Amino acid sequence: MLTLIAPAKINLYLEIVGDRPDGFHELVMILQSIALSDRLTFDFSDSASHQLVCDHAELGDDPTQNLVYKAATLMAKVFPTAFSKYGGVTVHLEKNIPIAAGLAGGSADAAATLVGINLLWHLGLTQPELEELAAQLGSDIPFCVAGGTAIATGRGEKLDFIKNPPSLWVVLAKHRKLAVSTPWAYKTYRQQFGETYLNDPAQVRSRAARLHSGPLVNAITKGDRAELAAHLYNDLEKVVLPAHAQVQQLRDAFGTSGAIATMMSGSGPTVFGLCESELQAQEVKRVVAAQMHDPNLGFWITRLTSQGIHLAL
Ligand code: C5P
């Protein structure tokens, strides 16, 4: 039996640079792990099937639709000898990361499942091998394996890990009853802004390569908090904020809260504010909560972290 910690992520940067033949979008992102984490315990199931145990009400009735289950099924398919030797796995999932929030909670759980089964079945897979399996399950999952700070290109699965930014606190806020579908966000972006990005594959590749040296990467490398704050960016805000007045209000509230920077994460609807200290984070939360006056608004205070999937102590 083993227990793994699976940290969430925020997007410090998300730019849609082009069209892809597979129907996905070519992205340039800067992904950053945060300490807010799920906790997953893995054990042998004493049968040939996998089991997911989770008491979170919003996860849906069908556990086989969960990415944890899909990750376990993929491992059984790719490693049939180990699967027949060890049998299925039982995964207990303690869900702390909000669902459908733009924080890669499901992706982190899937990454933890790959790492957990790698250990349980003594497969000895390397990080690149785990990342390759992860890419078959979803675009953000390869990043979640090692975590930290990375420039992600392609669908989001091609990773260049970079130096971690200076230590910062993060206030996250999300309307508990609001979920934004990632396919909807990208589809709407394509409908509204499809002419603003590239269609020629060669041009897409060369543009994506140039963006590696963007000002945000320089700010992170220099450890310059003010520069970092000035260069957060997310193209998906252009479709999610107009469609959800509550998220726009939240974004505005963070903008005047004293946080050093604010942005929506991924396809939302979570909005985050970056802060220099825990004290400042608590004050930002207090100011945003007072402005929003919404009992359905959830808050989480956490920090940037350099860790991806790791063993619980
Ligand atoms: O890869 P993942 O399953 O996380 O992607 C969820 C959805 O987000 C995709 O089905 C697609 O609609 C959209 N997406 C995209 N381009 C990307 C990543 C995701 O259009 N690079």
mmCIF file of N, CA and C in Angstrom, residues 132-256:
data_model
loop_
_atom_site.group_PDB
_atom_site.id
_atom_site.type_symbol
_atom_site.label_atom_id
_atom_site.label_comp_id
_atom_site.label_asym_id
_atom_site.label_seq_id
_atom_site.Cartn_x
_atom_site.Cartn_y
_atom_site.Cartn_z
ATOM 1 N N GLU A 132 4.905 9.935 -21.471
ATOM 2 C CA GLU A 132 4.338 9.461 -22.734
ATOM 3 C C GLU A 132 3.000 8.760 -22.523
ATOM 4 N N LEU A 133 2.928 7.948 -21.478
ATOM 5 C CA LEU A 133 1.642 7.304 -21.143
ATOM 6 C C LEU A 133 0.615 8.367 -20.757
ATOM 7 N N ALA A 134 1.077 9.361 -19.985
ATOM 8 C CA ALA A 134 0.184 10.418 -19.506
ATOM 9 C C ALA A 134 -0.440 11.179 -20.676
ATOM 10 N N ALA A 135 0.361 11.408 -21.733
ATOM 11 C CA ALA A 135 -0.133 12.174 -22.889
ATOM 12 C C ALA A 135 -1.276 11.451 -23.593
ATOM 13 N N GLN A 136 -1.326 10.129 -23.427
ATOM 14 C CA GLN A 136 -2.432 9.374 -24.056
ATOM 15 C C GLN A 136 -3.750 9.617 -23.325
ATOM 16 N N LEU A 137 -3.657 10.104 -22.098
ATOM 17 C CA LEU A 137 -4.874 10.287 -21.282
ATOM 18 C C LEU A 137 -5.385 11.728 -21.291
ATOM 19 N N GLY A 138 -4.503 12.695 -21.503
ATOM 20 C CA GLY A 138 -4.946 14.096 -21.498
ATOM 21 C C GLY A 138 -3.768 15.041 -21.601
ATOM 22 N N SER A 139 -4.041 16.248 -22.089
ATOM 23 C CA SER A 139 -2.968 17.189 -22.427
ATOM 24 C C SER A 139 -2.167 17.687 -21.220
ATOM 25 N N ASP A 140 -2.821 17.841 -20.066
ATOM 26 C CA ASP A 140 -2.143 18.407 -18.886
ATOM 27 C C ASP A 140 -1.472 17.351 -18.015
ATOM 28 N N ILE A 141 -1.732 16.080 -18.331
ATOM 29 C CA ILE A 141 -1.311 15.020 -17.399
ATOM 30 C C ILE A 141 0.210 14.824 -17.366
ATOM 31 N N PRO A 142 0.915 14.922 -18.530
ATOM 32 C CA PRO A 142 2.374 14.781 -18.459
ATOM 33 C C PRO A 142 3.008 15.776 -17.487
ATOM 34 N N PHE A 143 2.536 17.031 -17.506
ATOM 35 C CA PHE A 143 3.105 18.021 -16.596
ATOM 36 C C PHE A 143 2.924 17.602 -15.138
ATOM 37 N N CYS A 144 1.745 17.064 -14.834
ATOM 38 C CA CYS A 144 1.437 16.752 -13.429
ATOM 39 C C CYS A 144 2.372 15.705 -12.838
ATOM 40 N N VAL A 145 2.982 14.866 -13.674
ATOM 41 C CA VAL A 145 3.855 13.804 -13.159
ATOM 42 C C VAL A 145 5.012 14.420 -12.366
ATOM 43 N N ALA A 146 5.797 15.281 -13.012
ATOM 44 C CA ALA A 146 6.972 15.839 -12.324
ATOM 45 C C ALA A 146 6.658 17.180 -11.668
ATOM 46 N N GLY A 147 5.698 17.926 -12.221
ATOM 47 C CA GLY A 147 5.281 19.201 -11.646
ATOM 48 C C GLY A 147 6.401 20.225 -11.592
ATOM 49 N N GLY A 148 6.159 21.297 -10.837
ATOM 50 C CA GLY A 148 7.129 22.382 -10.764
ATOM 51 C C GLY A 148 6.685 23.515 -11.661
ATOM 52 N N THR A 149 7.603 23.943 -12.547
ATOM 53 C CA THR A 149 7.299 25.036 -13.477
ATOM 54 C C THR A 149 7.757 24.600 -14.858
ATOM 55 N N ALA A 150 6.891 24.710 -15.856
ATOM 56 C CA ALA A 150 7.284 24.257 -17.200
ATOM 57 C C ALA A 150 6.624 25.100 -18.275
ATOM 58 N N ILE A 151 7.350 25.234 -19.382
ATOM 59 C CA ILE A 151 6.750 25.756 -20.606
ATOM 60 C C ILE A 151 6.154 24.532 -21.299
ATOM 61 N N ALA A 152 4.872 24.621 -21.620
ATOM 62 C CA ALA A 152 4.209 23.490 -22.266
ATOM 63 C C ALA A 152 3.773 23.926 -23.654
ATOM 64 N N THR A 153 4.157 23.156 -24.665
ATOM 65 C CA THR A 153 3.754 23.469 -26.040
ATOM 66 C C THR A 153 3.050 22.249 -26.643
ATOM 67 N N GLY A 154 2.791 22.310 -27.946
ATOM 68 C CA GLY A 154 2.002 21.257 -28.575
ATOM 69 C C GLY A 154 0.581 21.349 -28.038
ATOM 70 N N ARG A 155 0.000 20.201 -27.684
ATOM 71 C CA ARG A 155 -1.326 20.208 -27.047
ATOM 72 C C ARG A 155 -1.232 20.685 -25.602
ATOM 73 N N GLY A 156 0.019 20.752 -25.117
ATOM 74 C CA GLY A 156 0.274 21.039 -23.710
ATOM 75 C C GLY A 156 1.126 19.930 -23.115
ATOM 76 N N GLU A 157 1.438 18.929 -23.963
ATOM 77 C CA GLU A 157 2.129 17.735 -23.471
ATOM 78 C C GLU A 157 3.643 17.795 -23.666
ATOM 79 N N LYS A 158 4.118 18.773 -24.483
ATOM 80 C CA LYS A 158 5.573 18.894 -24.698
ATOM 81 C C LYS A 158 6.107 19.852 -23.650
ATOM 82 N N LEU A 159 7.045 19.378 -22.843
ATOM 83 C CA LEU A 159 7.415 20.155 -21.656
ATOM 84 C C LEU A 159 8.880 20.555 -21.650
ATOM 85 N N ASP A 160 9.116 21.811 -21.299
ATOM 86 C CA ASP A 160 10.470 22.264 -20.979
ATOM 87 C C ASP A 160 10.401 22.785 -19.563
ATOM 88 N N PHE A 161 11.020 22.049 -18.648
ATOM 89 C CA PHE A 161 10.972 22.498 -17.255
ATOM 90 C C PHE A 161 11.938 23.662 -17.075
ATOM 91 N N ILE A 162 11.493 24.664 -16.343
ATOM 92 C CA ILE A 162 12.339 25.847 -16.107
ATOM 93 C C ILE A 162 12.468 26.051 -14.602
ATOM 94 N N LYS A 163 13.330 26.996 -14.275
ATOM 95 C CA LYS A 163 13.553 27.350 -12.872
ATOM 96 C C LYS A 163 12.216 27.732 -12.221
ATOM 97 N N ASN A 164 12.057 27.418 -10.963
ATOM 98 C CA ASN A 164 10.817 27.820 -10.278
ATOM 99 C C ASN A 164 10.812 29.318 -10.025
ATOM 100 N N PRO A 165 9.621 29.936 -10.072
ATOM 101 C CA PRO A 165 9.549 31.367 -9.754
ATOM 102 C C PRO A 165 9.859 31.604 -8.279
ATOM 103 N N PRO A 166 10.016 32.878 -7.897
ATOM 104 C CA PRO A 166 10.233 33.140 -6.478
ATOM 105 C C PRO A 166 9.038 32.646 -5.672
ATOM 106 N N SER A 167 9.267 32.399 -4.402
ATOM 107 C CA SER A 167 8.206 31.879 -3.548
ATOM 108 C C SER A 167 7.028 32.858 -3.484
ATOM 109 N N LEU A 168 5.843 32.353 -3.787
ATOM 110 C CA LEU A 168 4.647 33.212 -3.773
ATOM 111 C C LEU A 168 3.482 32.447 -3.166
ATOM 112 N N TRP A 169 2.590 33.168 -2.537
ATOM 113 C CA TRP A 169 1.346 32.597 -2.036
ATOM 114 C C TRP A 169 0.261 32.806 -3.092
ATOM 115 N N VAL A 170 -0.753 31.946 -3.032
ATOM 116 C CA VAL A 170 -1.818 31.998 -4.032
ATOM 117 C C VAL A 170 -3.172 31.943 -3.326
ATOM 118 N N VAL A 171 -4.055 32.875 -3.697
ATOM 119 C CA VAL A 171 -5.448 32.787 -3.250
ATOM 120 C C VAL A 171 -6.259 32.329 -4.453
ATOM 121 N N LEU A 172 -6.987 31.227 -4.281
ATOM 122 C CA LEU A 172 -7.856 30.722 -5.350
ATOM 123 C C LEU A 172 -9.294 30.970 -4.935
ATOM 124 N N ALA A 173 -10.129 31.342 -5.900
ATOM 125 C CA ALA A 173 -11.555 31.476 -5.593
ATOM 126 C C ALA A 173 -12.361 30.892 -6.737
ATOM 127 N N LYS A 174 -13.410 30.177 -6.377
ATOM 128 C CA LYS A 174 -14.272 29.551 -7.393
ATOM 129 C C LYS A 174 -15.703 29.461 -6.872
ATOM 130 N N HIS A 175 -16.641 29.772 -7.739
ATOM 131 C CA HIS A 175 -18.044 29.565 -7.377
ATOM 132 C C HIS A 175 -18.294 28.066 -7.314
ATOM 133 N N ARG A 176 -18.740 27.597 -6.157
ATOM 134 C CA ARG A 176 -18.853 26.142 -5.964
ATOM 135 C C ARG A 176 -19.803 25.502 -6.955
ATOM 136 N N LYS A 177 -20.816 26.240 -7.392
ATOM 137 C CA LYS A 177 -21.810 25.620 -8.275
ATOM 138 C C LYS A 177 -21.524 25.869 -9.754
ATOM 139 N N LEU A 178 -20.415 26.486 -10.058
ATOM 140 C CA LEU A 178 -20.122 26.794 -11.457
ATOM 141 C C LEU A 178 -18.965 25.931 -11.957
ATOM 142 N N ALA A 179 -19.195 25.240 -13.068
ATOM 143 C CA ALA A 179 -18.136 24.451 -13.700
ATOM 144 C C ALA A 179 -18.061 24.889 -15.152
ATOM 145 N N VAL A 180 -16.860 25.037 -15.694
ATOM 146 C CA VAL A 180 -16.722 25.395 -17.110
ATOM 147 C C VAL A 180 -16.123 24.188 -17.829
ATOM 148 N N SER A 181 -16.760 23.793 -18.913
ATOM 149 C CA SER A 181 -16.249 22.656 -19.680
ATOM 150 C C SER A 181 -15.084 23.136 -20.559
ATOM 151 N N THR A 182 -13.971 22.415 -20.471
ATOM 152 C CA THR A 182 -12.793 22.792 -21.268
ATOM 153 C C THR A 182 -13.086 22.691 -22.774
ATOM 154 N N PRO A 183 -13.713 21.589 -23.254
ATOM 155 C CA PRO A 183 -14.039 21.557 -24.691
ATOM 156 C C PRO A 183 -14.901 22.749 -25.111
ATOM 157 N N TRP A 184 -15.868 23.138 -24.259
ATOM 158 C CA TRP A 184 -16.707 24.294 -24.596
ATOM 159 C C TRP A 184 -15.842 25.554 -24.738
ATOM 160 N N ALA A 185 -14.905 25.755 -23.816
ATOM 161 C CA ALA A 185 -14.087 26.978 -23.839
ATOM 162 C C ALA A 185 -13.261 27.054 -25.124
ATOM 163 N N TYR A 186 -12.641 25.930 -25.493
ATOM 164 C CA TYR A 186 -11.815 25.946 -26.711
ATOM 165 C C TYR A 186 -12.676 26.080 -27.972
ATOM 166 N N LYS A 187 -13.825 25.399 -27.955
ATOM 167 C CA LYS A 187 -14.713 25.458 -29.124
ATOM 168 C C LYS A 187 -15.205 26.897 -29.332
ATOM 169 N N THR A 188 -15.574 27.536 -28.238
ATOM 170 C CA THR A 188 -16.075 28.909 -28.327
ATOM 171 C C THR A 188 -14.953 29.847 -28.774
ATOM 172 N N TYR A 189 -13.758 29.596 -28.280
ATOM 173 C CA TYR A 189 -12.621 30.427 -28.705
ATOM 174 C C TYR A 189 -12.417 30.287 -30.217
ATOM 175 N N ARG A 190 -12.479 29.049 -30.679
ATOM 176 C CA ARG A 190 -12.293 28.799 -32.117
ATOM 177 C C ARG A 190 -13.355 29.543 -32.936
ATOM 178 N N GLN A 191 -14.611 29.485 -32.444
ATOM 179 C CA GLN A 191 -15.695 30.167 -33.176
ATOM 180 C C GLN A 191 -15.478 31.683 -33.211
ATOM 181 N N GLN A 192 -15.030 32.233 -32.085
ATOM 182 C CA GLN A 192 -14.957 33.695 -31.983
ATOM 183 C C GLN A 192 -13.622 34.289 -32.427
ATOM 184 N N PHE A 193 -12.544 33.520 -32.239
ATOM 185 C CA PHE A 193 -11.214 34.100 -32.484
ATOM 186 C C PHE A 193 -10.366 33.253 -33.431
ATOM 187 N N GLY A 194 -11.016 32.299 -34.118
ATOM 188 C CA GLY A 194 -10.279 31.376 -34.986
ATOM 189 C C GLY A 194 -9.395 32.080 -36.003
ATOM 190 N N GLU A 195 -9.801 33.276 -36.437
ATOM 191 C CA GLU A 195 -9.003 33.976 -37.455
ATOM 192 C C GLU A 195 -7.762 34.647 -36.867
ATOM 193 N N THR A 196 -7.661 34.682 -35.530
ATOM 194 C CA THR A 196 -6.514 35.378 -34.911
ATOM 195 C C THR A 196 -5.317 34.456 -34.713
ATOM 196 N N TYR A 197 -5.487 33.155 -34.922
ATOM 197 C CA TYR A 197 -4.321 32.294 -34.779
ATOM 198 C C TYR A 197 -3.995 31.580 -36.091
ATOM 199 N N LEU A 198 -2.854 30.903 -36.078
ATOM 200 C CA LEU A 198 -2.290 30.409 -37.337
ATOM 201 C C LEU A 198 -2.855 29.066 -37.760
ATOM 202 N N ASN A 199 -2.867 28.850 -39.068
ATOM 203 C CA ASN A 199 -3.357 27.575 -39.582
ATOM 204 C C ASN A 199 -2.275 26.757 -40.275
ATOM 205 N N ASP A 200 -1.217 27.437 -40.690
ATOM 206 C CA ASP A 200 -0.145 26.726 -41.396
ATOM 207 C C ASP A 200 0.798 26.070 -40.364
ATOM 208 N N PRO A 201 0.961 24.728 -40.411
ATOM 209 C CA PRO A 201 1.730 24.026 -39.376
ATOM 210 C C PRO A 201 3.157 24.553 -39.206
ATOM 211 N N ALA A 202 3.822 24.925 -40.313
ATOM 212 C CA ALA A 202 5.205 25.406 -40.197
ATOM 213 C C ALA A 202 5.253 26.726 -39.436
ATOM 214 N N GLN A 203 4.316 27.593 -39.770
ATOM 215 C CA GLN A 203 4.249 28.891 -39.072
ATOM 216 C C GLN A 203 3.922 28.704 -37.593
ATOM 217 N N VAL A 204 3.016 27.770 -37.321
ATOM 218 C CA VAL A 204 2.629 27.503 -35.930
ATOM 219 C C VAL A 204 3.866 27.085 -35.139
ATOM 220 N N ARG A 205 4.656 26.168 -35.713
ATOM 221 C CA ARG A 205 5.836 25.649 -35.012
ATOM 222 C C ARG A 205 6.846 26.757 -34.756
ATOM 223 N N SER A 206 7.082 27.595 -35.767
ATOM 224 C CA SER A 206 8.120 28.618 -35.579
ATOM 225 C C SER A 206 7.655 29.672 -34.562
ATOM 226 N N ARG A 207 6.374 29.999 -34.585
ATOM 227 C CA ARG A 207 5.860 30.969 -33.606
ATOM 228 C C ARG A 207 5.949 30.403 -32.185
ATOM 229 N N ALA A 208 5.575 29.124 -32.036
ATOM 230 C CA ALA A 208 5.610 28.503 -30.709
ATOM 231 C C ALA A 208 7.039 28.497 -30.169
ATOM 232 N N ALA A 209 8.010 28.248 -31.046
ATOM 233 C CA ALA A 209 9.403 28.210 -30.605
ATOM 234 C C ALA A 209 9.871 29.580 -30.128
ATOM 235 N N ARG A 210 9.457 30.636 -30.853
ATOM 236 C CA ARG A 210 9.873 31.999 -30.460
ATOM 237 C C ARG A 210 9.293 32.382 -29.109
ATOM 238 N N LEU A 211 8.073 31.904 -28.845
ATOM 239 C CA LEU A 211 7.413 32.302 -27.609
ATOM 240 C C LEU A 211 8.081 31.734 -26.362
ATOM 241 N N HIS A 212 8.950 30.735 -26.556
ATOM 242 C CA HIS A 212 9.681 30.188 -25.410
ATOM 243 C C HIS A 212 10.404 31.265 -24.635
ATOM 244 N N SER A 213 10.940 32.251 -25.357
ATOM 245 C CA SER A 213 11.761 33.246 -24.672
ATOM 246 C C SER A 213 10.922 34.458 -24.287
ATOM 247 N N GLY A 214 9.640 34.231 -24.071
ATOM 248 C CA GLY A 214 8.748 35.335 -23.734
ATOM 249 C C GLY A 214 9.138 36.047 -22.454
ATOM 250 N N PRO A 215 8.611 37.251 -22.283
ATOM 251 C CA PRO A 215 8.951 38.059 -21.118
ATOM 252 C C PRO A 215 8.623 37.388 -19.781
ATOM 253 N N LEU A 216 7.578 36.552 -19.770
ATOM 254 C CA LEU A 216 7.238 35.898 -18.504
ATOM 255 C C LEU A 216 8.312 34.893 -18.096
ATOM 256 N N VAL A 217 8.832 34.159 -19.092
ATOM 257 C CA VAL A 217 9.904 33.202 -18.783
ATOM 258 C C VAL A 217 11.119 33.956 -18.253
ATOM 259 N N ASN A 218 11.439 35.095 -18.874
ATOM 260 C CA ASN A 218 12.571 35.897 -18.385
ATOM 261 C C ASN A 218 12.336 36.355 -16.946
ATOM 262 N N ALA A 219 11.099 36.793 -16.680
ATOM 263 C CA ALA A 219 10.787 37.276 -15.328
ATOM 264 C C ALA A 219 10.949 36.158 -14.306
ATOM 265 N N ILE A 220 10.488 34.950 -14.681
ATOM 266 C CA ILE A 220 10.606 33.800 -13.763
ATOM 267 C C ILE A 220 12.076 33.471 -13.550
ATOM 268 N N THR A 221 12.827 33.451 -14.650
ATOM 269 C CA THR A 221 14.247 33.110 -14.552
ATOM 270 C C THR A 221 15.004 34.104 -13.677
ATOM 271 N N LYS A 222 14.632 35.392 -13.820
ATOM 272 C CA LYS A 222 15.305 36.428 -13.008
ATOM 273 C C LYS A 222 14.791 36.454 -11.570
ATOM 274 N N GLY A 223 13.653 35.806 -11.336
ATOM 275 C CA GLY A 223 13.049 35.845 -9.999
ATOM 276 C C GLY A 223 12.427 37.193 -9.696
ATOM 277 N N ASP A 224 11.962 37.879 -10.744
ATOM 278 C CA ASP A 224 11.435 39.236 -10.589
ATOM 279 C C ASP A 224 9.905 39.197 -10.428
ATOM 280 N N ARG A 225 9.424 39.375 -9.196
ATOM 281 C CA ARG A 225 7.986 39.230 -8.912
ATOM 282 C C ARG A 225 7.140 40.246 -9.678
ATOM 283 N N ALA A 226 7.612 41.499 -9.750
ATOM 284 C CA ALA A 226 6.823 42.553 -10.397
ATOM 285 C C ALA A 226 6.696 42.273 -11.894
ATOM 286 N N GLU A 227 7.801 41.868 -12.509
ATOM 287 C CA GLU A 227 7.779 41.527 -13.942
ATOM 288 C C GLU A 227 6.868 40.333 -14.200
ATOM 289 N N LEU A 228 6.972 39.346 -13.311
ATOM 290 C CA LEU A 228 6.136 38.151 -13.434
ATOM 291 C C LEU A 228 4.664 38.561 -13.380
ATOM 292 N N ALA A 229 4.344 39.399 -12.426
ATOM 293 C CA ALA A 229 2.957 39.838 -12.240
ATOM 294 C C ALA A 229 2.445 40.570 -13.477
ATOM 295 N N ALA A 230 3.326 41.311 -14.130
ATOM 296 C CA ALA A 230 2.911 42.127 -15.276
ATOM 297 C C ALA A 230 2.650 41.281 -16.524
ATOM 298 N N HIS A 231 3.115 40.047 -16.549
ATOM 299 C CA HIS A 231 3.048 39.274 -17.790
ATOM 300 C C HIS A 231 2.177 38.027 -17.727
ATOM 301 N N LEU A 232 1.360 37.866 -16.674
ATOM 302 C CA LEU A 232 0.408 36.748 -16.673
ATOM 303 C C LEU A 232 -0.536 36.935 -17.852
ATOM 304 N N TYR A 233 -0.974 35.816 -18.445
ATOM 305 C CA TYR A 233 -1.835 35.942 -19.632
ATOM 306 C C TYR A 233 -2.655 34.679 -19.816
ATOM 307 N N ASN A 234 -3.900 34.839 -20.248
ATOM 308 C CA ASN A 234 -4.728 33.670 -20.548
ATOM 309 C C ASN A 234 -5.756 34.013 -21.630
ATOM 310 N N ASP A 235 -5.558 33.471 -22.825
ATOM 311 C CA ASP A 235 -6.486 33.717 -23.937
ATOM 312 C C ASP A 235 -7.914 33.286 -23.621
ATOM 313 N N LEU A 236 -8.081 32.242 -22.821
ATOM 314 C CA LEU A 236 -9.435 31.715 -22.574
ATOM 315 C C LEU A 236 -10.287 32.665 -21.727
ATOM 316 N N GLU A 237 -9.644 33.651 -21.091
ATOM 317 C CA GLU A 237 -10.443 34.676 -20.388
ATOM 318 C C GLU A 237 -11.377 35.379 -21.378
ATOM 319 N N LYS A 238 -10.946 35.474 -22.640
ATOM 320 C CA LYS A 238 -11.739 36.215 -23.644
ATOM 321 C C LYS A 238 -13.095 35.569 -23.901
ATOM 322 N N VAL A 239 -13.196 34.261 -23.658
ATOM 323 C CA VAL A 239 -14.510 33.623 -23.853
ATOM 324 C C VAL A 239 -15.218 33.320 -22.531
ATOM 325 N N VAL A 240 -14.464 33.010 -21.496
ATOM 326 C CA VAL A 240 -15.122 32.601 -20.240
ATOM 327 C C VAL A 240 -15.666 33.828 -19.482
ATOM 328 N N LEU A 241 -14.908 34.912 -19.445
ATOM 329 C CA LEU A 241 -15.378 36.087 -18.671
ATOM 330 C C LEU A 241 -16.671 36.678 -19.260
ATOM 331 N N PRO A 242 -16.764 36.869 -20.579
ATOM 332 C CA PRO A 242 -18.032 37.407 -21.103
ATOM 333 C C PRO A 242 -19.216 36.460 -20.902
ATOM 334 N N ALA A 243 -18.947 35.144 -20.860
ATOM 335 C CA ALA A 243 -20.058 34.174 -20.737
ATOM 336 C C ALA A 243 -20.524 34.002 -19.293
ATOM 337 N N HIS A 244 -19.677 34.366 -18.332
ATOM 338 C CA HIS A 244 -20.015 34.145 -16.924
ATOM 339 C C HIS A 244 -19.749 35.421 -16.123
ATOM 340 N N ALA A 245 -20.806 36.187 -15.917
ATOM 341 C CA ALA A 245 -20.657 37.470 -15.221
ATOM 342 C C ALA A 245 -20.021 37.299 -13.838
ATOM 343 N N GLN A 246 -20.323 36.157 -13.184
ATOM 344 C CA GLN A 246 -19.773 35.928 -11.830
ATOM 345 C C GLN A 246 -18.241 35.847 -11.866
ATOM 346 N N VAL A 247 -17.729 35.245 -12.949
ATOM 347 C CA VAL A 247 -16.265 35.090 -13.035
ATOM 348 C C VAL A 247 -15.622 36.442 -13.331
ATOM 349 N N GLN A 248 -16.285 37.234 -14.189
ATOM 350 C CA GLN A 248 -15.795 38.587 -14.476
ATOM 351 C C GLN A 248 -15.762 39.419 -13.181
ATOM 352 N N GLN A 249 -16.839 39.297 -12.385
ATOM 353 C CA GLN A 249 -16.888 40.047 -11.113
ATOM 354 C C GLN A 249 -15.753 39.632 -10.183
ATOM 355 N N LEU A 250 -15.532 38.327 -10.165
ATOM 356 C CA LEU A 250 -14.472 37.794 -9.304
ATOM 357 C C LEU A 250 -13.109 38.313 -9.761
ATOM 358 N N ARG A 251 -12.924 38.315 -11.049
ATOM 359 C CA ARG A 251 -11.669 38.809 -11.642
ATOM 360 C C ARG A 251 -11.480 40.282 -11.272
ATOM 361 N N ASP A 252 -12.577 41.062 -11.363
ATOM 362 C CA ASP A 252 -12.511 42.489 -11.018
ATOM 363 C C ASP A 252 -12.209 42.672 -9.526
ATOM 364 N N ALA A 253 -12.841 41.832 -8.705
ATOM 365 C CA ALA A 253 -12.622 41.946 -7.253
ATOM 366 C C ALA A 253 -11.157 41.663 -6.910
ATOM 367 N N PHE A 254 -10.581 40.647 -7.535
ATOM 368 C CA PHE A 254 -9.155 40.360 -7.303
ATOM 369 C C PHE A 254 -8.289 41.528 -7.777
ATOM 370 N N GLY A 255 -8.726 42.165 -8.877
ATOM 371 C CA GLY A 255 -7.941 43.263 -9.458
ATOM 372 C C GLY A 255 -7.753 44.430 -8.508
ATOM 373 N N THR A 256 -8.691 44.613 -7.582
ATOM 374 C CA THR A 256 -8.578 45.734 -6.642
ATOM 375 C C THR A 256 -8.340 45.248 -5.207
#
